[in-house]
Short mmCIF file of C-alpha atoms in Angstrom, two decimals:
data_model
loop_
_atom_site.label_atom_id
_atom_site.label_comp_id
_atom_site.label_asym_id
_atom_site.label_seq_id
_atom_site.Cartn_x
_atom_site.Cartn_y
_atom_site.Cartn_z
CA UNK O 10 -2.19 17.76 19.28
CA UNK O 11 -3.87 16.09 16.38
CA UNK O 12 -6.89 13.54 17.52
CA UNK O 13 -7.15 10.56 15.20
CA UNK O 14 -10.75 10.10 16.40
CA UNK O 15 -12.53 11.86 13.50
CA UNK O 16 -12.85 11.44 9.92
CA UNK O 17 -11.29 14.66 8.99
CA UNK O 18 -12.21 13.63 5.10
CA UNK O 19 -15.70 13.41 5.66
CA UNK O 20 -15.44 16.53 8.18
CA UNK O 21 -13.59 18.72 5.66
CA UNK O 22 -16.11 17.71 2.40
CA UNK O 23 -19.22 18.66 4.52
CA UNK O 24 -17.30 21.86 5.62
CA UNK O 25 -16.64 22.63 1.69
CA UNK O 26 -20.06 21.97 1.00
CA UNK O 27 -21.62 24.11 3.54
CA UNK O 28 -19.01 26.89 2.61
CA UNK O 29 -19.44 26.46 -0.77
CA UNK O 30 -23.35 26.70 -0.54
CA UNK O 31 -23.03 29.62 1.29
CA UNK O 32 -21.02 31.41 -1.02
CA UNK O 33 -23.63 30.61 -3.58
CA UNK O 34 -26.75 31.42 -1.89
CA UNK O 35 -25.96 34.09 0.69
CA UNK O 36 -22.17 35.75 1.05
CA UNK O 37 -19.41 35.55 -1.91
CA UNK O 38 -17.02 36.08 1.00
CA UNK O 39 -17.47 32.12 2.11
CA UNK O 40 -14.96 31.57 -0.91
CA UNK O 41 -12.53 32.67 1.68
CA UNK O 42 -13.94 30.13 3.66
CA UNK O 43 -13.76 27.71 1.20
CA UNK O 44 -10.10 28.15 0.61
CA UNK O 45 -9.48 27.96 4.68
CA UNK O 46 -11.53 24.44 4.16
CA UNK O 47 -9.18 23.20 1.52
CA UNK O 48 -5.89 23.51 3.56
CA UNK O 49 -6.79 23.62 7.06
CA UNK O 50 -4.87 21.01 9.71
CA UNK O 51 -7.03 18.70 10.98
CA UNK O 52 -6.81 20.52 14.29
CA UNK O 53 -8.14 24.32 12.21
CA UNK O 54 -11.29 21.64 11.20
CA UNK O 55 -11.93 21.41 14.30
CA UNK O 56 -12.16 24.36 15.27
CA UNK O 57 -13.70 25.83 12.17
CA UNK O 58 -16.42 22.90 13.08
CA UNK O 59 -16.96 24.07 16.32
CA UNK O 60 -17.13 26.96 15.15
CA UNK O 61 -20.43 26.63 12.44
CA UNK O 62 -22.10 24.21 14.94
CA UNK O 63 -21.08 21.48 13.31
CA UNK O 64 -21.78 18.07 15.68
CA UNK O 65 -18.91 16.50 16.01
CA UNK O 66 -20.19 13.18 16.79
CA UNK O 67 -21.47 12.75 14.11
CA UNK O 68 -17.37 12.33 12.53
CA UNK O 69 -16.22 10.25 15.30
CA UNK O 70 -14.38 7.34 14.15
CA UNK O 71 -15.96 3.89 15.91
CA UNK O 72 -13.56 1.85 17.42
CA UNK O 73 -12.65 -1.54 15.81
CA UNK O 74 -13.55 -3.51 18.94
CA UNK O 75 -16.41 -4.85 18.99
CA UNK O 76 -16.76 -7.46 21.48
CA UNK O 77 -20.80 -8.09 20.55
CA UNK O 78 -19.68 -9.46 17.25
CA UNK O 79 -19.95 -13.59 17.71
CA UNK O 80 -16.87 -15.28 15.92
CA UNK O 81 -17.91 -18.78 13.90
CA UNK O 82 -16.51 -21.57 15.73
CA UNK O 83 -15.71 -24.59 13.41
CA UNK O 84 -18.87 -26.04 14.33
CA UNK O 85 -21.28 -23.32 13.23
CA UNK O 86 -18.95 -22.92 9.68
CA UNK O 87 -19.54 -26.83 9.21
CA UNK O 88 -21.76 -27.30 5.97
CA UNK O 89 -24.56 -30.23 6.01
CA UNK O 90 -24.33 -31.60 2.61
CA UNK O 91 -27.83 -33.23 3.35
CA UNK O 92 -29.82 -30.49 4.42
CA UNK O 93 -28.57 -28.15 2.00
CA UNK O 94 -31.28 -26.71 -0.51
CA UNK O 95 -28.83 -25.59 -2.92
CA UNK O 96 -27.47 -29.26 -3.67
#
């Protein structure tokens, strides 16, 4: 089951970064990795995540409702053409 709560494109560039700098610095074998990255479900990101240590929160999606946000009212949008300082 595939959670839409995470921004698997963000999640799977950081995951080809850190494989990819790996494979440059430290093991050739991370090009394996790399590969795994690259066509991984959203579900294998994950775990391969999970599995490096990754912090998940830091890909959660945030939700859309924000009920802190104040809407304008008509009132507040109203413009006073005599107290403007751009007229």
């Amino acid at each position: 089951m595939v959670n839409n709560n995470f921004d698997f494109i963000r999640l799977r560039k950081d995951l080809e970064d850190y494989f990819t700098s790996a494979m440059f610095m430290a093991s050739p074998i991370a090009m394996m990795d790399v590969i795994d990255v690259k066509t991984a479900s959203s579900e294998e990101l994950i775990k391969l995540a999970k599995k490096n240590k990754f912090d998940l929160n830091k890909y959660r999606k945030k939700s859309n409702t924000n009920n802190s946000k104040k809407r304008e009212t008509r009132e507040e949008m109203r413009i006073d053409w005599f107290d403007n300082p751009l007229i």
